[in-house]
Coordinates of C-alpha atoms in Angstrom, one line a residue:
M36 CA 50.2 44.0 -78.9
G37 CA 53.4 44.8 -77.1
V38 CA 54.1 47.1 -74.2
S39 CA 55.0 50.8 -74.3
R40 CA 58.7 51.4 -74.1
L41 CA 57.9 54.9 -72.5
D42 CA 56.1 53.1 -69.7
V43 CA 59.1 50.8 -69.0
F44 CA 61.6 53.8 -69.2
Y45 CA 59.5 56.0 -67.0
R46 CA 59.2 53.3 -64.4
R47 CA 63.0 53.1 -64.3
L48 CA 63.3 56.8 -63.4
L49 CA 61.4 56.3 -60.2
L50 CA 63.6 54.8 -57.6
T51 CA 61.5 54.5 -54.5
K52 CA 60.2 51.2 -53.4
L53 CA 56.6 50.2 -52.6
F54 CA 55.6 48.3 -49.5
I55 CA 58.8 48.7 -47.7
G56 CA 56.9 47.8 -44.4
G57 CA 55.5 44.6 -45.8
W58 CA 52.1 43.1 -46.0
G59 CA 50.7 44.9 -43.0
K60 CA 49.5 43.7 -39.7
P61 CA 47.8 40.3 -39.9
E62 CA 45.0 41.6 -37.6
D63 CA 44.4 44.6 -39.9
L64 CA 44.3 42.4 -43.0
K65 CA 41.8 40.1 -41.3
R66 CA 39.6 43.0 -40.3
I67 CA 39.8 44.5 -43.9
F68 CA 38.9 41.2 -45.5
E69 CA 36.0 40.6 -43.3
F70 CA 34.8 44.1 -44.0
R71 CA 35.3 43.5 -47.8
K72 CA 32.4 41.0 -47.6
V73 CA 30.2 43.8 -46.5
V74 CA 31.3 46.5 -49.1
G75 CA 31.3 43.8 -51.8
D76 CA 27.6 43.4 -51.3
R77 CA 25.6 46.5 -52.5
A78 CA 22.5 45.6 -50.3
K79 CA 24.7 45.6 -47.2
C80 CA 27.0 48.5 -48.0
Q81 CA 24.4 51.1 -48.8
L82 CA 23.1 50.8 -45.3
L83 CA 26.4 51.9 -43.8
V84 CA 26.3 55.6 -44.9
P85 CA 23.1 57.5 -43.8
K86 CA 21.8 59.8 -46.5
D87 CA 22.3 62.8 -44.1
Y88 CA 25.8 62.0 -43.2
P89 CA 27.4 65.4 -42.3
V90 CA 29.6 67.3 -44.7
H91 CA 31.1 70.7 -44.0
I92 CA 32.1 73.5 -46.4
S93 CA 35.1 75.4 -44.9
K94 CA 36.1 77.8 -47.7
T95 CA 34.7 79.3 -50.9
E96 CA 36.7 81.2 -53.5
E97 CA 35.5 83.1 -56.6
H98 CA 37.3 82.5 -59.9
G99 CA 36.6 83.8 -63.4
D100 CA 34.3 81.1 -64.6
C101 CA 33.7 79.2 -61.4
Q102 CA 33.6 78.9 -57.7
I103 CA 36.0 76.6 -55.7
L104 CA 34.5 75.3 -52.5
E105 CA 36.7 73.4 -50.0
G106 CA 35.1 70.9 -47.6
F107 CA 35.6 68.0 -45.3
F108 CA 34.0 65.2 -43.4
I109 CA 35.0 62.3 -41.2
S110 CA 35.7 59.2 -43.1
P111 CA 32.9 56.6 -42.3
L112 CA 35.6 53.9 -42.3
E113 CA 36.8 55.2 -38.9
H114 CA 33.4 54.3 -37.4
F115 CA 33.5 50.7 -38.7
L116 CA 37.2 49.9 -38.4
P117 CA 38.5 52.3 -35.8
G118 CA 42.3 52.7 -35.9
V119 CA 42.8 51.1 -39.3
L120 CA 43.2 54.6 -41.0
P121 CA 46.3 56.5 -40.1
P122 CA 45.3 59.6 -37.9
E123 CA 46.1 62.0 -40.7
A124 CA 43.7 60.3 -43.1
V125 CA 40.6 60.3 -40.8
K126 CA 39.4 63.7 -42.1
A127 CA 38.4 63.4 -45.7
R128 CA 39.1 66.5 -47.8
F129 CA 37.7 67.7 -51.1
Q130 CA 37.4 70.6 -53.5
F131 CA 34.2 71.3 -55.4
I132 CA 34.6 73.3 -58.7
V133 CA 31.2 74.7 -59.7
P134 CA 30.6 76.6 -62.9
K135 CA 29.0 80.1 -62.5
R136 CA 26.7 79.2 -65.4
W137 CA 25.2 75.8 -66.1
Q138 CA 24.6 74.8 -69.7
K139 CA 22.1 72.1 -68.8
N140 CA 20.9 70.7 -65.6
R141 CA 23.5 70.7 -62.8
P142 CA 25.8 67.8 -63.6
V143 CA 28.7 66.8 -61.2
C144 CA 31.5 64.3 -61.8
I145 CA 33.5 63.0 -58.8
H146 CA 37.2 62.5 -59.7
L147 CA 39.2 60.1 -57.6
A148 CA 43.0 60.5 -57.6
G149 CA 45.5 58.3 -59.4
T150 CA 48.9 57.2 -58.2
G151 CA 51.0 60.1 -57.1
D152 CA 48.1 62.7 -57.4
H153 CA 48.5 64.7 -54.2
F154 CA 46.2 67.5 -53.2
F155 CA 44.0 68.9 -56.0
W156 CA 46.1 70.8 -58.5
R157 CA 46.6 68.2 -61.1
R158 CA 42.9 67.2 -61.5
R159 CA 41.7 70.7 -61.2
T160 CA 44.0 71.9 -63.9
L161 CA 43.8 68.9 -66.4
M162 CA 40.3 67.9 -65.9
A163 CA 38.0 70.2 -63.8
R164 CA 38.7 73.6 -65.2
P165 CA 38.5 72.4 -68.9
M166 CA 35.2 70.6 -68.1
I167 CA 33.8 74.0 -66.9
R168 CA 34.8 75.6 -70.3
E169 CA 33.8 72.7 -72.5
A170 CA 30.6 71.4 -71.0
G171 CA 29.6 73.6 -68.0
M172 CA 30.1 70.5 -65.8
A173 CA 31.1 70.6 -62.1
S174 CA 33.8 68.5 -60.6
L175 CA 34.3 67.3 -57.1
L176 CA 37.8 66.2 -56.3
L177 CA 38.2 63.9 -53.3
E178 CA 41.6 63.5 -51.7
N179 CA 42.7 59.9 -51.3
P180 CA 43.8 58.6 -47.9
Y181 CA 47.6 58.4 -47.7
Y182 CA 47.8 61.4 -50.2
G183 CA 48.3 65.1 -49.7
Y184 CA 46.9 66.3 -46.3
R185 CA 46.0 62.7 -45.6
K186 CA 49.5 61.4 -46.0
P187 CA 51.1 59.7 -42.9
K188 CA 54.2 61.4 -41.6
D189 CA 56.4 58.2 -42.0
Q190 CA 55.3 57.6 -45.7
L191 CA 57.8 58.5 -48.4
R192 CA 56.0 60.5 -51.2
S193 CA 53.4 58.2 -52.9
S194 CA 55.0 54.9 -51.9
L195 CA 52.4 53.2 -49.6
K196 CA 54.2 51.6 -46.7
N197 CA 52.1 48.4 -46.5
V198 CA 50.1 46.3 -49.0
S199 CA 47.2 46.7 -46.6
D200 CA 47.3 50.4 -47.0
L201 CA 45.9 50.1 -50.6
F202 CA 43.0 48.0 -49.3
V203 CA 42.4 50.5 -46.5
M204 CA 42.4 53.3 -49.1
G205 CA 39.8 51.4 -51.3
S206 CA 37.5 50.6 -48.3
A207 CA 37.6 54.3 -47.2
L208 CA 36.9 55.6 -50.8
I209 CA 33.9 53.4 -51.3
L210 CA 32.3 54.8 -48.2
E211 CA 33.5 58.4 -48.7
S212 CA 32.2 58.5 -52.3
S213 CA 28.8 57.4 -51.0
V214 CA 28.8 60.3 -48.5
L215 CA 29.6 62.7 -51.3
L216 CA 27.0 61.3 -53.6
H217 CA 24.3 61.6 -50.9
W218 CA 25.4 65.2 -50.2
L219 CA 25.3 66.2 -53.8
E220 CA 21.8 64.7 -54.1
R221 CA 20.7 66.7 -51.1
E222 CA 22.1 69.9 -52.6
G223 CA 20.1 69.2 -55.8
Y224 CA 22.8 68.4 -58.3
W225 CA 22.0 66.0 -61.2
P226 CA 23.1 63.9 -62.9
L227 CA 26.0 62.6 -60.8
G228 CA 28.9 60.4 -62.1
M229 CA 32.3 59.1 -61.1
T230 CA 35.7 58.9 -62.9
G231 CA 39.3 58.5 -62.2
I232 CA 42.6 57.7 -64.0
S233 CA 44.8 54.7 -63.3
M234 CA 44.3 53.8 -59.6
G235 CA 41.6 56.5 -59.4
G236 CA 39.7 54.6 -62.1
Y237 CA 39.8 51.4 -60.0
M238 CA 38.6 53.3 -57.0
A239 CA 35.8 54.9 -58.9
S240 CA 34.7 51.6 -60.2
L241 CA 34.7 50.0 -56.8
A242 CA 32.6 52.9 -55.4
V243 CA 30.0 52.7 -58.2
T244 CA 29.5 49.0 -57.5
N245 CA 27.9 50.1 -54.3
W246 CA 25.7 52.9 -55.4
P247 CA 22.1 51.7 -55.4
K248 CA 21.0 53.8 -58.6
P249 CA 22.1 54.1 -62.2
I250 CA 25.2 56.3 -62.5
P251 CA 27.7 57.2 -65.2
L252 CA 31.2 55.6 -64.6
I253 CA 34.3 56.4 -66.7
P254 CA 37.4 54.5 -65.5
C255 CA 40.4 55.5 -67.5
L256 CA 43.6 53.4 -67.7
S257 CA 42.3 50.8 -65.3
W258 CA 41.0 47.3 -65.8
S259 CA 39.2 44.5 -63.9
T260 CA 41.7 44.0 -61.2
A261 CA 44.8 45.5 -59.7
S262 CA 46.5 42.1 -59.2
T263 CA 48.3 42.2 -62.5
V264 CA 49.6 45.8 -61.8
F265 CA 51.5 44.5 -58.8
T266 CA 52.6 41.0 -60.0
T267 CA 53.3 41.3 -63.8
G268 CA 53.2 45.0 -64.6
V269 CA 56.1 47.3 -64.6
L270 CA 55.2 48.6 -61.2
S271 CA 55.8 45.2 -59.8
R272 CA 59.6 46.0 -60.2
A273 CA 59.3 48.8 -57.7
I274 CA 58.0 46.4 -55.0
N275 CA 60.3 45.4 -52.1
W276 CA 59.8 41.7 -52.7
A277 CA 62.6 40.8 -50.3
A278 CA 60.8 42.2 -47.4
L279 CA 57.5 40.7 -48.4
Q280 CA 59.0 37.2 -48.8
R281 CA 60.7 37.4 -45.5
Q282 CA 57.6 38.4 -43.7
Y283 CA 55.6 35.9 -45.5
A284 CA 58.0 33.2 -44.5
I285 CA 58.4 34.3 -40.9
N286 CA 54.7 34.7 -40.0
S287 CA 52.7 31.6 -40.8
V288 CA 49.4 33.5 -40.2
Y289 CA 49.6 34.9 -43.8
E290 CA 49.7 31.4 -45.3
E291 CA 47.6 29.5 -42.8
E292 CA 44.9 31.9 -41.8
I293 CA 44.6 34.8 -44.2
V294 CA 44.5 32.8 -47.3
E295 CA 41.4 31.1 -45.9
L296 CA 39.7 34.6 -45.9
L297 CA 40.3 35.1 -49.7
Q298 CA 37.0 34.4 -51.3
Y299 CA 37.4 35.2 -54.9
C300 CA 37.4 32.0 -56.9
G301 CA 36.9 33.1 -60.5
A302 CA 38.5 31.6 -63.6
D303 CA 41.6 33.8 -63.0
S304 CA 41.8 33.1 -59.3
F305 CA 45.2 32.6 -57.7
K306 CA 44.2 29.5 -55.7
K307 CA 44.9 26.8 -58.2
E308 CA 48.3 28.4 -58.8
L309 CA 49.0 28.6 -55.1
L310 CA 48.3 25.0 -54.5
K311 CA 50.3 23.9 -57.6
N312 CA 53.4 26.0 -56.4
S313 CA 53.1 25.5 -52.7
S314 CA 56.3 24.7 -50.9
L315 CA 54.4 22.0 -49.0
G316 CA 55.0 19.8 -52.2
H317 CA 58.8 20.3 -52.0
L318 CA 58.8 19.1 -48.4
L319 CA 56.7 16.0 -49.1
D320 CA 59.0 15.2 -51.9
L321 CA 62.0 15.6 -49.7
F322 CA 60.8 13.3 -46.9
G323 CA 58.4 11.0 -48.6
D324 CA 56.1 11.3 -45.6
H325 CA 52.5 12.3 -46.1
R326 CA 52.0 12.6 -42.4
V327 CA 54.3 15.7 -42.2
S328 CA 53.6 18.2 -39.4
L329 CA 54.1 21.6 -40.8
S330 CA 54.9 24.1 -38.0
H331 CA 57.7 26.4 -39.4
S332 CA 59.7 29.4 -38.5
Y333 CA 62.5 31.3 -40.1
K334 CA 65.4 33.0 -38.2
E335 CA 68.8 34.4 -38.8
E336 CA 71.8 32.4 -38.0
G337 CA 75.2 33.8 -38.8
H338 CA 74.8 35.7 -42.2
G339 CA 72.4 33.2 -43.7
L340 CA 68.7 32.5 -43.3
L341 CA 68.0 29.1 -41.9
I342 CA 64.6 27.4 -42.4
S343 CA 63.5 25.4 -39.4
R344 CA 60.7 22.9 -39.9
T345 CA 59.2 20.3 -37.6
V346 CA 58.8 17.1 -39.6
G347 CA 57.8 13.8 -38.0
G348 CA 58.6 15.1 -34.5
K349 CA 62.1 16.1 -35.5
I350 CA 63.5 19.6 -36.2
H351 CA 65.2 20.0 -39.6
K352 CA 67.2 23.1 -40.7
F353 CA 67.8 23.9 -44.2
P354 CA 69.9 26.9 -45.4
D355 CA 68.1 29.4 -47.6
S356 CA 71.0 29.7 -49.9
V357 CA 73.6 27.1 -51.1
N358 CA 76.4 29.4 -49.6
D359 CA 75.1 28.6 -46.1
S360 CA 75.2 24.8 -46.6
G361 CA 78.6 24.2 -45.0
T362 CA 77.3 23.5 -41.6
N363 CA 75.1 20.7 -42.8
S364 CA 77.8 19.1 -44.9
R365 CA 80.2 19.0 -42.0
S366 CA 77.6 17.6 -39.6
Q367 CA 76.7 14.8 -41.9
P368 CA 79.8 14.0 -44.1
A369 CA 78.8 10.4 -44.6
D370 CA 75.3 11.0 -46.0
N371 CA 76.2 12.8 -49.2
S372 CA 72.8 11.8 -50.9
L373 CA 70.7 13.3 -48.1
H374 CA 73.0 16.4 -48.0
K375 CA 72.6 16.8 -51.8
T376 CA 68.8 16.5 -51.4
R377 CA 68.7 19.1 -48.8
V378 CA 71.1 21.5 -50.7
D379 CA 68.9 21.1 -53.8
S380 CA 65.8 21.8 -51.6
A381 CA 67.6 25.0 -50.3
R382 CA 68.5 26.0 -53.8
S383 CA 64.9 25.8 -54.9
R384 CA 63.4 27.3 -51.7
Q385 CA 64.1 30.9 -52.6
T386 CA 62.4 30.5 -56.0
S387 CA 59.5 28.7 -54.4
L388 CA 59.1 31.4 -51.7
H389 CA 59.2 34.2 -54.3
R390 CA 56.6 32.3 -56.3
D391 CA 54.4 31.8 -53.2
S392 CA 54.7 35.5 -52.3
I393 CA 53.6 36.5 -55.8
S394 CA 50.6 34.2 -55.7
F395 CA 49.7 35.5 -52.2
M396 CA 49.9 39.0 -53.6
K397 CA 47.6 38.2 -56.5
G398 CA 45.2 36.6 -54.0
V399 CA 44.9 39.6 -51.6
M400 CA 44.8 42.0 -54.5
D401 CA 41.9 40.1 -56.2
E402 CA 40.1 39.9 -52.9
C403 CA 40.0 43.7 -52.5
T404 CA 40.1 45.0 -56.1
H405 CA 38.7 42.4 -58.4
M406 CA 35.4 43.8 -59.9
A407 CA 33.9 40.2 -60.0
N408 CA 34.2 40.2 -56.2
F409 CA 31.8 43.2 -55.9
S410 CA 28.2 43.8 -57.0
V411 CA 27.6 44.5 -60.6
P412 CA 26.6 48.3 -61.2
V413 CA 23.0 48.9 -61.5
D414 CA 23.2 49.9 -65.2
T415 CA 26.4 48.7 -67.0
S416 CA 25.4 50.5 -70.2
L417 CA 26.4 53.7 -68.4
I418 CA 30.0 52.7 -68.2
I419 CA 32.6 53.8 -70.7
V420 CA 36.1 52.4 -70.1
V421 CA 39.2 54.1 -71.7
Q422 CA 42.2 51.9 -72.0
A423 CA 45.6 52.1 -73.6
K424 CA 46.5 49.2 -76.0
E425 CA 50.2 49.0 -74.9
D426 CA 49.6 49.7 -71.2
A427 CA 52.7 48.2 -69.3
Y428 CA 51.3 49.3 -65.9
V429 CA 47.9 47.7 -66.2
P430 CA 48.4 44.3 -68.0
R431 CA 45.1 42.7 -69.2
T432 CA 46.5 39.3 -70.0
G433 CA 45.4 36.5 -67.9
V434 CA 42.5 38.1 -66.1
L435 CA 38.7 38.5 -66.8
S436 CA 37.9 41.4 -69.0
L437 CA 35.6 44.1 -67.9
Q438 CA 33.1 43.2 -70.6
E439 CA 32.8 39.8 -69.1
I440 CA 32.1 41.1 -65.7
W441 CA 30.0 44.1 -66.7
P442 CA 27.8 43.2 -69.7
E443 CA 27.0 46.2 -72.0
C444 CA 29.9 48.3 -70.8
E445 CA 31.9 50.1 -73.6
V446 CA 35.6 49.9 -73.9
R447 CA 37.5 52.5 -76.0
Y448 CA 41.1 51.8 -76.7
L449 CA 43.9 54.3 -77.3
N450 CA 47.1 53.7 -79.1
G451 CA 50.2 53.9 -77.0
G452 CA 50.8 53.1 -73.3
H453 CA 49.9 54.3 -69.8
I454 CA 52.2 57.3 -69.6
S455 CA 51.6 58.7 -73.0
A456 CA 47.8 58.4 -72.6
Y457 CA 48.0 60.2 -69.3
L458 CA 50.1 63.0 -70.7
F459 CA 48.4 63.5 -74.0
K460 CA 44.9 62.1 -74.0
Q461 CA 43.2 64.0 -71.2
N462 CA 40.8 65.4 -73.9
V463 CA 39.7 61.8 -74.7
F464 CA 39.0 61.1 -71.1
R465 CA 36.9 64.2 -70.9
Q466 CA 35.0 63.3 -74.0
A467 CA 34.2 59.9 -72.6
I468 CA 32.7 61.7 -69.6
Y469 CA 30.5 63.9 -71.7
D470 CA 29.3 60.9 -73.7
T471 CA 28.4 58.9 -70.7
F472 CA 26.6 61.8 -69.1
N473 CA 24.7 62.4 -72.2
R474 CA 23.8 58.7 -72.5
F475 CA 22.5 58.9 -68.9
S476 CA 20.4 61.9 -69.6
L477 CA 18.7 60.3 -72.6
K478 CA 18.0 57.1 -70.7
Y479 CA 17.0 58.7 -67.5
P480 CA 15.6 62.1 -68.2
N481 CA 13.8 62.5 -65.0
P482 CA 16.0 63.4 -62.0
H483 CA 13.5 61.7 -59.7

């Protein structure tokens, strides 16, 4: 099956770049990856959020067929990783759309936001209000960190500034979803479920892995990991790879320390690829010395980027592009073979650095978003996944399928791509929600 031409065309219309700030502070990444070990374990994670965590309702409005309540609470992530959330994102905000008449029980579905879904209008209009009319089902819309009221002042639209921002968002939403599920239970709502479209589907899936009870989950237009989204999907073309490569090259902590914190080692892990493509192999081939000392730094000299490496006690510099090789050729005119070897190495260095950066991206994305790195939901038969066959944003090639990770989950495929499904298949998403909630009610008829 090919990819949707509409997906490719739509991506070209969006000119803003992702991750213009780079990978994020190494110290923040370290803290996030250590915390991932906690939220990846349901037994540990469920202890982080008390069942009576305070939630506040600030406003209530009456509408024709529903009430819309607005509320807020402090994100629990601020307690565990203080300072990692931007100040604007510390207060979590939500809207709760409640029917004036319930058809059966008091079901509530939590909707997490997809990419670009700021504030609440889009989810309220396309999903929550129709769900009131069609099924008498309530919806709770949580605003993502970095979006809407929670968007940092220096962030351009929906373009996250750092790669680490996505992981902060995920960690926050896992804990915040737990706050809301506990609150809804206290208020007597049942059954409870979670859904989301695209990025919202990923985040809803991560949140459900940490809920200690059976719960309906309906992830739409998402898959088992976000790594392919940012390495092979059309969204990868919107990434500022030049900034990421430069930061990866300059600061050795990413390669030497953070890689050691990446624990995911599944069949689709990046680690074998990273070792195969490592630039270390190029240097060993160049000098024929298996006792190479690898302290390295990168700096600007003139208009070219020179690579300085300490090898065998001597400092060697290599131009990052062939156009910058004149200095080396003049300083060593007699040694043409060594010069040619160094120029060939410089020519391949940029390709190697780009490859290493992509491998590192896959590694950090799998660490924080791969479903195999988190607990399996309590009852996977309560999961209905809706996916587009020609999705160019969420490639499924080369990664574990959700059926492999979550036995008994159901996958429903739509014709077309990511954009067409979002624009024209909202009714299919809603039907999957109703079917999953009905399945839950039949299997677990007693709310206690």
